[in-house]
Amino acid sequence: CCLSTVDDPKTCLYSFDAEPNTKVICPAGTTQYISLSALNRLRRTDPSKVEPMWHDQYAILKSWFSDDSEYSLLQFVGLKGFVVSTVLLDLGKGLAFRMALAMSVLAIVMVFLPLIEVVVSRVLTSSFLWMKWQSWGKFVHAALPLKILIGQMVWKFVAGSFGKLESIVRDYVVDLECAILEESIPVTVGGVFDITNDTANDDDDFDVSTYAEEGDESVDSESDYSNDGEYDY
């Protein structure tokens, strides 16, 4: 894992150049980088396209995103990453995420239930609704097959709305997971080595300059001593 910067941009497989100050990753011994966020987002949306990016030469999903692998990236994410990645997105192949979302929606409905009851009662007792009795009354007395069909349509609408909500919330959770990975995964190539070398070079420059200054002071002292001796003589 290394950092793509303005001075040292990294060309990625999934896009052209990674955004500045973002982390990129590649298999050992190669320079075929991909940004960490793009890789994680791709494995969440379509994992079948991950390993073909390296021509199926590396077991990317098993090596980098499996708890059994010693090279797993998930070992750096901590408790917050464990809750987001393992519990919400992976547990039961997303079943835990759907159950948590359904419980959240149900809790919101329970909180606003008194307000919903007031609105429904006002609508059911409104004069405007009963003035239209001839328009919707025939559906009340319709045959059973028609009522079943209407129930199916209502169920499809509710399920479709829940699916859209799930997609929106899941995208947000995946973005949160990408941010956690971007924050937690350490940079293993570049960065530390360069800083260490720069520090060593600064120390060497300091030592050389200090030694030169001390040499100049000793030379000045000797010259002063020689001048004083000539004057006394």
PDB file of C-alpha atoms in Angstrom:
ATOM      1  CA  CYS A   1       0.000   0.000   0.000  1.00  0.00           C
ATOM      2  CA  CYS A   2       1.359   3.425  -0.894  1.00  0.00           C
ATOM      3  CA  LEU A   3       0.149   7.001  -1.133  1.00  0.00           C
ATOM      4  CA  SER A   4      -0.627   8.722  -4.415  1.00  0.00           C
ATOM      5  CA  THR A   5       0.384  12.384  -4.289  1.00  0.00           C
ATOM      6  CA  VAL A   6       0.594  15.301  -6.670  1.00  0.00           C
ATOM      7  CA  ASP A   7       4.362  14.875  -6.989  1.00  0.00           C
ATOM      8  CA  ASP A   8       4.125  11.092  -7.285  1.00  0.00           C
ATOM      9  CA  PRO A   9       0.798  10.140  -8.930  1.00  0.00           C
ATOM     10  CA  LYS A  10      -0.137   6.481  -9.322  1.00  0.00           C
ATOM     11  CA  THR A  11      -1.882   5.126 -12.405  1.00  0.00           C
ATOM     12  CA  CYS A  12      -4.700   2.778 -11.444  1.00  0.00           C
ATOM     13  CA  LEU A  13      -6.380  -0.102 -13.236  1.00  0.00           C
ATOM     14  CA  TYR A  14      -9.918   1.013 -12.482  1.00  0.00           C
ATOM     15  CA  SER A  15      -9.320   4.631 -13.517  1.00  0.00           C
ATOM     16  CA  PHE A  16      -6.540   6.785 -14.909  1.00  0.00           C
ATOM     17  CA  ASP A  17      -4.733   8.412 -11.979  1.00  0.00           C
ATOM     18  CA  ALA A  18      -5.740   8.092  -8.361  1.00  0.00           C
ATOM     19  CA  GLU A  19      -6.845  11.242  -6.605  1.00  0.00           C
ATOM     20  CA  PRO A  20      -4.079  13.049  -4.720  1.00  0.00           C
ATOM     21  CA  ASN A  21      -3.479  11.952  -1.120  1.00  0.00           C
ATOM     22  CA  THR A  22      -5.379   8.686  -1.552  1.00  0.00           C
ATOM     23  CA  LYS A  23      -4.027   5.221  -0.860  1.00  0.00           C
ATOM     24  CA  VAL A  24      -3.454   2.721  -3.654  1.00  0.00           C
ATOM     25  CA  ILE A  25      -2.654  -0.953  -3.411  1.00  0.00           C
ATOM     26  CA  CYS A  26      -1.238  -3.669  -5.669  1.00  0.00           C
ATOM     27  CA  PRO A  27      -0.074  -7.288  -5.372  1.00  0.00           C
ATOM     28  CA  ALA A  28       3.525  -7.751  -4.240  1.00  0.00           C
ATOM     29  CA  GLY A  29       6.058  -7.520  -7.060  1.00  0.00           C
ATOM     30  CA  THR A  30       3.772  -5.582  -9.412  1.00  0.00           C
ATOM     31  CA  THR A  31       2.959  -1.957 -10.160  1.00  0.00           C
ATOM     32  CA  GLN A  32      -0.654  -2.580 -11.212  1.00  0.00           C
ATOM     33  CA  TYR A  33      -2.221  -0.268  -8.641  1.00  0.00           C
ATOM     34  CA  ILE A  34      -5.839   0.333  -7.778  1.00  0.00           C
ATOM     35  CA  SER A  35      -7.152   2.837  -5.292  1.00  0.00           C
ATOM     36  CA  LEU A  36      -8.196   1.317  -1.998  1.00  0.00           C
ATOM     37  CA  SER A  37     -11.654   2.886  -2.071  1.00  0.00           C
ATOM     38  CA  ALA A  38     -12.321   1.795  -5.660  1.00  0.00           C
ATOM     39  CA  LEU A  39     -11.251  -1.764  -4.877  1.00  0.00           C
ATOM     40  CA  ASN A  40     -13.502  -1.994  -1.825  1.00  0.00           C
ATOM     41  CA  ARG A  41     -16.451  -0.439  -3.656  1.00  0.00           C
ATOM     42  CA  LEU A  42     -15.987  -2.849  -6.565  1.00  0.00           C
ATOM     43  CA  ARG A  43     -15.907  -5.906  -4.324  1.00  0.00           C
ATOM     44  CA  ARG A  44     -19.138  -4.754  -2.698  1.00  0.00           C
ATOM     45  CA  THR A  45     -21.000  -4.010  -5.935  1.00  0.00           C
ATOM     46  CA  ASP A  46     -19.613  -6.728  -8.247  1.00  0.00           C
ATOM     47  CA  PRO A  47     -16.962  -9.001  -6.674  1.00  0.00           C
ATOM     48  CA  SER A  48     -16.738 -11.131  -9.834  1.00  0.00           C
ATOM     49  CA  LYS A  49     -14.847  -8.285 -11.551  1.00  0.00           C
ATOM     50  CA  VAL A  50     -12.114  -7.919  -8.921  1.00  0.00           C
ATOM     51  CA  GLU A  51      -9.713 -10.744  -9.708  1.00  0.00           C
ATOM     52  CA  PRO A  52     -10.042 -10.508 -13.540  1.00  0.00           C
ATOM     53  CA  MET A  53      -8.447  -7.048 -13.269  1.00  0.00           C
ATOM     54  CA  TRP A  54      -5.172  -8.891 -12.583  1.00  0.00           C
ATOM     55  CA  HIS A  55      -6.018 -11.606 -15.166  1.00  0.00           C
ATOM     56  CA  ASP A  56      -6.996 -14.056 -12.379  1.00  0.00           C
ATOM     57  CA  GLN A  57      -3.354 -14.401 -11.327  1.00  0.00           C
ATOM     58  CA  TYR A  58      -3.961 -13.475  -7.679  1.00  0.00           C
ATOM     59  CA  ALA A  59      -6.585 -14.511  -5.136  1.00  0.00           C
ATOM     60  CA  ILE A  60      -7.336 -10.918  -4.178  1.00  0.00           C
ATOM     61  CA  LEU A  61     -10.594 -11.475  -2.305  1.00  0.00           C
ATOM     62  CA  LYS A  62      -9.271 -14.417  -0.306  1.00  0.00           C
ATOM     63  CA  SER A  63      -5.922 -12.806   0.496  1.00  0.00           C
ATOM     64  CA  TRP A  64      -6.948  -9.218   1.264  1.00  0.00           C
ATOM     65  CA  PHE A  65     -10.530  -9.517   2.546  1.00  0.00           C
ATOM     66  CA  SER A  66     -10.686 -12.855   4.342  1.00  0.00           C
ATOM     67  CA  ASP A  67     -10.381 -13.221   8.099  1.00  0.00           C
ATOM     68  CA  ASP A  68      -8.366 -16.420   7.623  1.00  0.00           C
ATOM     69  CA  SER A  69      -5.579 -14.697   5.674  1.00  0.00           C
ATOM     70  CA  GLU A  70      -2.551 -13.214   7.403  1.00  0.00           C
ATOM     71  CA  TYR A  71      -2.484 -10.503   4.714  1.00  0.00           C
ATOM     72  CA  SER A  72      -6.093  -9.433   5.321  1.00  0.00           C
ATOM     73  CA  LEU A  73      -6.689  -5.701   5.271  1.00  0.00           C
ATOM     74  CA  LEU A  74      -9.524  -6.075   7.762  1.00  0.00           C
ATOM     75  CA  GLN A  75      -7.100  -6.706  10.625  1.00  0.00           C
ATOM     76  CA  PHE A  76      -6.320  -2.968  10.727  1.00  0.00           C
ATOM     77  CA  VAL A  77      -9.875  -1.560  10.808  1.00  0.00           C
ATOM     78  CA  GLY A  78     -10.543  -1.923  14.541  1.00  0.00           C
ATOM     79  CA  LEU A  79     -13.917  -2.215  16.260  1.00  0.00           C
ATOM     80  CA  LYS A  80     -15.683   0.352  14.104  1.00  0.00           C
ATOM     81  CA  GLY A  81     -14.567  -1.362  10.930  1.00  0.00           C
ATOM     82  CA  PHE A  82     -15.538  -4.758  12.347  1.00  0.00           C
ATOM     83  CA  VAL A  83     -19.092  -3.575  13.002  1.00  0.00           C
ATOM     84  CA  VAL A  84     -19.451  -1.989   9.565  1.00  0.00           C
ATOM     85  CA  SER A  85     -17.705  -4.641   7.466  1.00  0.00           C
ATOM     86  CA  THR A  86     -18.238  -7.951   9.236  1.00  0.00           C
ATOM     87  CA  VAL A  87     -21.511  -7.429  11.089  1.00  0.00           C
ATOM     88  CA  LEU A  88     -23.528  -5.146   8.816  1.00  0.00           C
ATOM     89  CA  LEU A  89     -22.322  -6.024   5.322  1.00  0.00           C
ATOM     90  CA  ASP A  90     -20.996  -9.594   5.576  1.00  0.00           C
ATOM     91  CA  LEU A  91     -23.068 -11.337   8.241  1.00  0.00           C
ATOM     92  CA  GLY A  92     -25.650 -13.584   6.603  1.00  0.00           C
ATOM     93  CA  LYS A  93     -24.728 -12.173   3.160  1.00  0.00           C
ATOM     94  CA  GLY A  94     -26.419  -8.887   3.986  1.00  0.00           C
ATOM     95  CA  LEU A  95     -29.279 -10.365   6.016  1.00  0.00           C
ATOM     96  CA  ALA A  96     -28.147  -8.578   9.179  1.00  0.00           C
ATOM     97  CA  PHE A  97     -28.062  -5.285   7.290  1.00  0.00           C
ATOM     98  CA  ARG A  98     -31.603  -5.745   5.953  1.00  0.00           C
ATOM     99  CA  MET A  99     -32.908  -6.743   9.374  1.00  0.00           C
ATOM    100  CA  ALA A 100     -31.249  -3.731  11.005  1.00  0.00           C
ATOM    101  CA  LEU A 101     -32.723  -1.447   8.341  1.00  0.00           C
ATOM    102  CA  ALA A 102     -36.194  -2.978   8.761  1.00  0.00           C
ATOM    103  CA  MET A 103     -35.999  -2.587  12.541  1.00  0.00           C
ATOM    104  CA  SER A 104     -34.923   1.042  12.095  1.00  0.00           C
ATOM    105  CA  VAL A 105     -37.862   1.757   9.774  1.00  0.00           C
ATOM    106  CA  LEU A 106     -40.231   0.037  12.215  1.00  0.00           C
ATOM    107  CA  ALA A 107     -38.834   2.082  15.116  1.00  0.00           C
ATOM    108  CA  ILE A 108     -39.354   5.308  13.153  1.00  0.00           C
ATOM    109  CA  VAL A 109     -42.943   4.280  12.372  1.00  0.00           C
ATOM    110  CA  MET A 110     -43.576   3.534  16.053  1.00  0.00           C
ATOM    111  CA  VAL A 111     -42.204   6.933  17.052  1.00  0.00           C
ATOM    112  CA  PHE A 112     -44.501   8.756  14.610  1.00  0.00           C
ATOM    113  CA  LEU A 113     -47.451   6.375  15.100  1.00  0.00           C
ATOM    114  CA  PRO A 114     -49.635   8.889  17.033  1.00  0.00           C
ATOM    115  CA  LEU A 115     -49.180  11.429  14.249  1.00  0.00           C
ATOM    116  CA  ILE A 116     -49.941   8.783  11.619  1.00  0.00           C
ATOM    117  CA  GLU A 117     -53.124   7.772  13.444  1.00  0.00           C
ATOM    118  CA  VAL A 118     -54.329  11.384  13.522  1.00  0.00           C
ATOM    119  CA  VAL A 119     -53.656  11.868   9.814  1.00  0.00           C
ATOM    120  CA  VAL A 120     -55.349   8.574   8.842  1.00  0.00           C
ATOM    121  CA  SER A 121     -58.402   9.288  10.990  1.00  0.00           C
ATOM    122  CA  ARG A 122     -58.749  12.753   9.474  1.00  0.00           C
ATOM    123  CA  VAL A 123     -58.535  11.327   5.963  1.00  0.00           C
ATOM    124  CA  LEU A 124     -61.028   8.503   6.635  1.00  0.00           C
ATOM    125  CA  THR A 125     -63.588  10.913   8.131  1.00  0.00           C
ATOM    126  CA  SER A 126     -63.148  13.682   5.587  1.00  0.00           C
ATOM    127  CA  SER A 127     -66.113  14.699   3.490  1.00  0.00           C
ATOM    128  CA  PHE A 128     -64.026  14.856   0.329  1.00  0.00           C
ATOM    129  CA  LEU A 129     -63.220  11.109   0.597  1.00  0.00           C
ATOM    130  CA  TRP A 130     -66.846  10.076   1.043  1.00  0.00           C
ATOM    131  CA  MET A 131     -67.994  12.330  -1.761  1.00  0.00           C
ATOM    132  CA  LYS A 132     -65.886  10.104  -4.033  1.00  0.00           C
ATOM    133  CA  TRP A 133     -67.531   6.909  -2.757  1.00  0.00           C
ATOM    134  CA  GLN A 134     -68.851   6.014  -6.182  1.00  0.00           C
ATOM    135  CA  SER A 135     -65.302   6.102  -7.560  1.00  0.00           C
ATOM    136  CA  TRP A 136     -63.540   3.855  -5.051  1.00  0.00           C
ATOM    137  CA  GLY A 137     -66.467   1.980  -3.525  1.00  0.00           C
ATOM    138  CA  LYS A 138     -66.468  -0.585  -6.334  1.00  0.00           C
ATOM    139  CA  PHE A 139     -63.010  -1.760  -5.246  1.00  0.00           C
ATOM    140  CA  VAL A 140     -64.357  -2.491  -1.757  1.00  0.00           C
ATOM    141  CA  HIS A 141     -66.994  -4.839  -3.133  1.00  0.00           C
ATOM    142  CA  ALA A 142     -64.780  -6.264  -5.859  1.00  0.00           C
ATOM    143  CA  ALA A 143     -64.251  -9.990  -6.313  1.00  0.00           C
ATOM    144  CA  LEU A 144     -61.564 -11.800  -4.354  1.00  0.00           C
ATOM    145  CA  PRO A 145     -59.139 -12.243  -7.321  1.00  0.00           C
ATOM    146  CA  LEU A 146     -59.144  -8.479  -7.885  1.00  0.00           C
ATOM    147  CA  LYS A 147     -58.472  -7.841  -4.200  1.00  0.00           C
ATOM    148  CA  ILE A 148     -55.563 -10.312  -4.313  1.00  0.00           C
ATOM    149  CA  LEU A 149     -54.195  -8.520  -7.384  1.00  0.00           C
ATOM    150  CA  ILE A 150     -54.461  -5.151  -5.630  1.00  0.00           C
ATOM    151  CA  GLY A 151     -52.697  -6.628  -2.585  1.00  0.00           C
ATOM    152  CA  GLN A 152     -49.882  -7.910  -4.802  1.00  0.00           C
ATOM    153  CA  MET A 153     -49.471  -4.497  -6.392  1.00  0.00           C
ATOM    154  CA  VAL A 154     -49.327  -2.838  -2.976  1.00  0.00           C
ATOM    155  CA  TRP A 155     -46.765  -5.401  -1.766  1.00  0.00           C
ATOM    156  CA  LYS A 156     -44.588  -4.870  -4.851  1.00  0.00           C
ATOM    157  CA  PHE A 157     -44.699  -1.135  -4.282  1.00  0.00           C
ATOM    158  CA  VAL A 158     -43.699  -1.492  -0.618  1.00  0.00           C
ATOM    159  CA  ALA A 159     -40.950  -4.017  -1.420  1.00  0.00           C
ATOM    160  CA  GLY A 160     -39.617  -1.857  -4.248  1.00  0.00           C
ATOM    161  CA  SER A 161     -39.536   1.200  -2.007  1.00  0.00           C
ATOM    162  CA  PHE A 162     -37.714  -0.769   0.685  1.00  0.00           C
ATOM    163  CA  GLY A 163     -35.232  -2.031  -1.930  1.00  0.00           C
ATOM    164  CA  LYS A 164     -34.503   1.524  -3.067  1.00  0.00           C
ATOM    165  CA  LEU A 165     -34.034   2.612   0.544  1.00  0.00           C
ATOM    166  CA  GLU A 166     -31.742  -0.360   1.153  1.00  0.00           C
ATOM    167  CA  SER A 167     -29.639   0.545  -1.904  1.00  0.00           C
ATOM    168  CA  ILE A 168     -29.250   4.155  -0.744  1.00  0.00           C
ATOM    169  CA  VAL A 169     -28.326   3.225   2.836  1.00  0.00           C
ATOM    170  CA  ARG A 170     -25.994   0.442   1.650  1.00  0.00           C
ATOM    171  CA  ASP A 171     -24.109   2.870  -0.604  1.00  0.00           C
ATOM    172  CA  TYR A 172     -23.659   5.160   2.385  1.00  0.00           C
ATOM    173  CA  VAL A 173     -22.391   2.272   4.550  1.00  0.00           C
ATOM    174  CA  VAL A 174     -19.973   1.171   1.796  1.00  0.00           C
ATOM    175  CA  ASP A 175     -18.632   4.733   1.548  1.00  0.00           C
ATOM    176  CA  LEU A 176     -18.187   4.688   5.319  1.00  0.00           C
ATOM    177  CA  GLU A 177     -16.289   1.391   5.040  1.00  0.00           C
ATOM    178  CA  CYS A 178     -14.050   2.888   2.332  1.00  0.00           C
ATOM    179  CA  ALA A 179     -13.293   5.856   4.592  1.00  0.00           C
ATOM    180  CA  ILE A 180     -12.408   3.503   7.461  1.00  0.00           C
ATOM    181  CA  LEU A 181     -10.059   1.494   5.231  1.00  0.00           C
ATOM    182  CA  GLU A 182      -8.481   4.681   3.884  1.00  0.00           C
ATOM    183  CA  GLU A 183      -7.872   5.864   7.428  1.00  0.00           C
ATOM    184  CA  SER A 184      -6.715   2.580   8.954  1.00  0.00           C
ATOM    185  CA  ILE A 185      -4.564   0.778   6.375  1.00  0.00           C
ATOM    186  CA  PRO A 186      -0.887   1.704   6.932  1.00  0.00           C
ATOM    187  CA  VAL A 187       1.366   2.905   4.135  1.00  0.00           C
ATOM    188  CA  THR A 188       3.989   0.204   3.594  1.00  0.00           C
ATOM    189  CA  VAL A 189       5.800   1.593   0.526  1.00  0.00           C
ATOM    190  CA  GLY A 190       7.407   5.052   0.602  1.00  0.00           C
ATOM    191  CA  GLY A 191       6.645   7.788   3.068  1.00  0.00           C
ATOM    192  CA  VAL A 192       8.427   6.530   6.197  1.00  0.00           C
ATOM    193  CA  PHE A 193      11.626   5.644   4.391  1.00  0.00           C
ATOM    194  CA  ASP A 194      11.784   9.016   2.701  1.00  0.00           C
ATOM    195  CA  ILE A 195      11.128  10.882   5.937  1.00  0.00           C
ATOM    196  CA  THR A 196      13.831   8.871   7.686  1.00  0.00           C
ATOM    197  CA  ASN A 197      16.340   9.649   4.978  1.00  0.00           C
ATOM    198  CA  ASP A 198      15.428  13.321   4.999  1.00  0.00           C
ATOM    199  CA  THR A 199      15.894  13.418   8.761  1.00  0.00           C
ATOM    200  CA  ALA A 200      19.240  11.693   8.482  1.00  0.00           C
ATOM    201  CA  ASN A 201      20.332  14.132   5.781  1.00  0.00           C
ATOM    202  CA  ASP A 202      19.274  17.065   7.965  1.00  0.00           C
ATOM    203  CA  ASP A 203      21.263  15.630  10.876  1.00  0.00           C
ATOM    204  CA  ASP A 204      24.306  15.167   8.652  1.00  0.00           C
ATOM    205  CA  ASP A 205      24.000  18.733   7.379  1.00  0.00           C
ATOM    206  CA  PHE A 206      23.691  19.970  10.938  1.00  0.00           C
ATOM    207  CA  ASP A 207      26.755  18.033  12.050  1.00  0.00           C
ATOM    208  CA  VAL A 208      28.820  19.261   9.085  1.00  0.00           C
ATOM    209  CA  SER A 209      27.743  22.873   9.564  1.00  0.00           C
ATOM    210  CA  THR A 210      28.435  22.679  13.303  1.00  0.00           C
ATOM    211  CA  TYR A 211      31.862  21.190  12.675  1.00  0.00           C
ATOM    212  CA  ALA A 212      32.613  23.900  10.119  1.00  0.00           C
ATOM    213  CA  GLU A 213      31.532  26.633  12.528  1.00  0.00           C
ATOM    214  CA  GLU A 214      33.712  25.173  15.294  1.00  0.00           C
ATOM    215  CA  GLY A 215      36.654  25.019  12.864  1.00  0.00           C
ATOM    216  CA  ASP A 216      36.166  28.646  11.894  1.00  0.00           C
ATOM    217  CA  GLU A 217      36.066  29.682  15.547  1.00  0.00           C
ATOM    218  CA  SER A 218      39.289  27.793  16.285  1.00  0.00           C
ATOM    219  CA  VAL A 219      41.000  29.403  13.308  1.00  0.00           C
ATOM    220  CA  ASP A 220      39.865  32.848  14.432  1.00  0.00           C
ATOM    221  CA  SER A 221      41.131  32.159  17.940  1.00  0.00           C
ATOM    222  CA  GLU A 222      44.554  31.095  16.658  1.00  0.00           C
ATOM    223  CA  SER A 223      44.777  34.178  14.440  1.00  0.00           C
ATOM    224  CA  ASP A 224      43.870  36.425  17.373  1.00  0.00           C
ATOM    225  CA  TYR A 225      46.459  34.766  19.531  1.00  0.00           C
ATOM    226  CA  SER A 226      49.128  35.234  16.863  1.00  0.00           C
ATOM    227  CA  ASN A 227      48.268  38.917  16.463  1.00  0.00           C
ATOM    228  CA  ASP A 228      48.381  39.477  20.206  1.00  0.00           C
ATOM    229  CA  GLY A 229      51.801  37.817  20.424  1.00  0.00           C
ATOM    230  CA  GLU A 230      53.210  39.972  17.649  1.00  0.00           C
ATOM    231  CA  TYR A 231      51.942  43.121  19.340  1.00  0.00           C
ATOM    232  CA  ASP A 232      53.435  42.212  22.728  1.00  0.00           C
ATOM    233  CA  TYR A 233      56.747  41.392  21.233  1.00  0.00           C
TER     234      TYR A 233
END
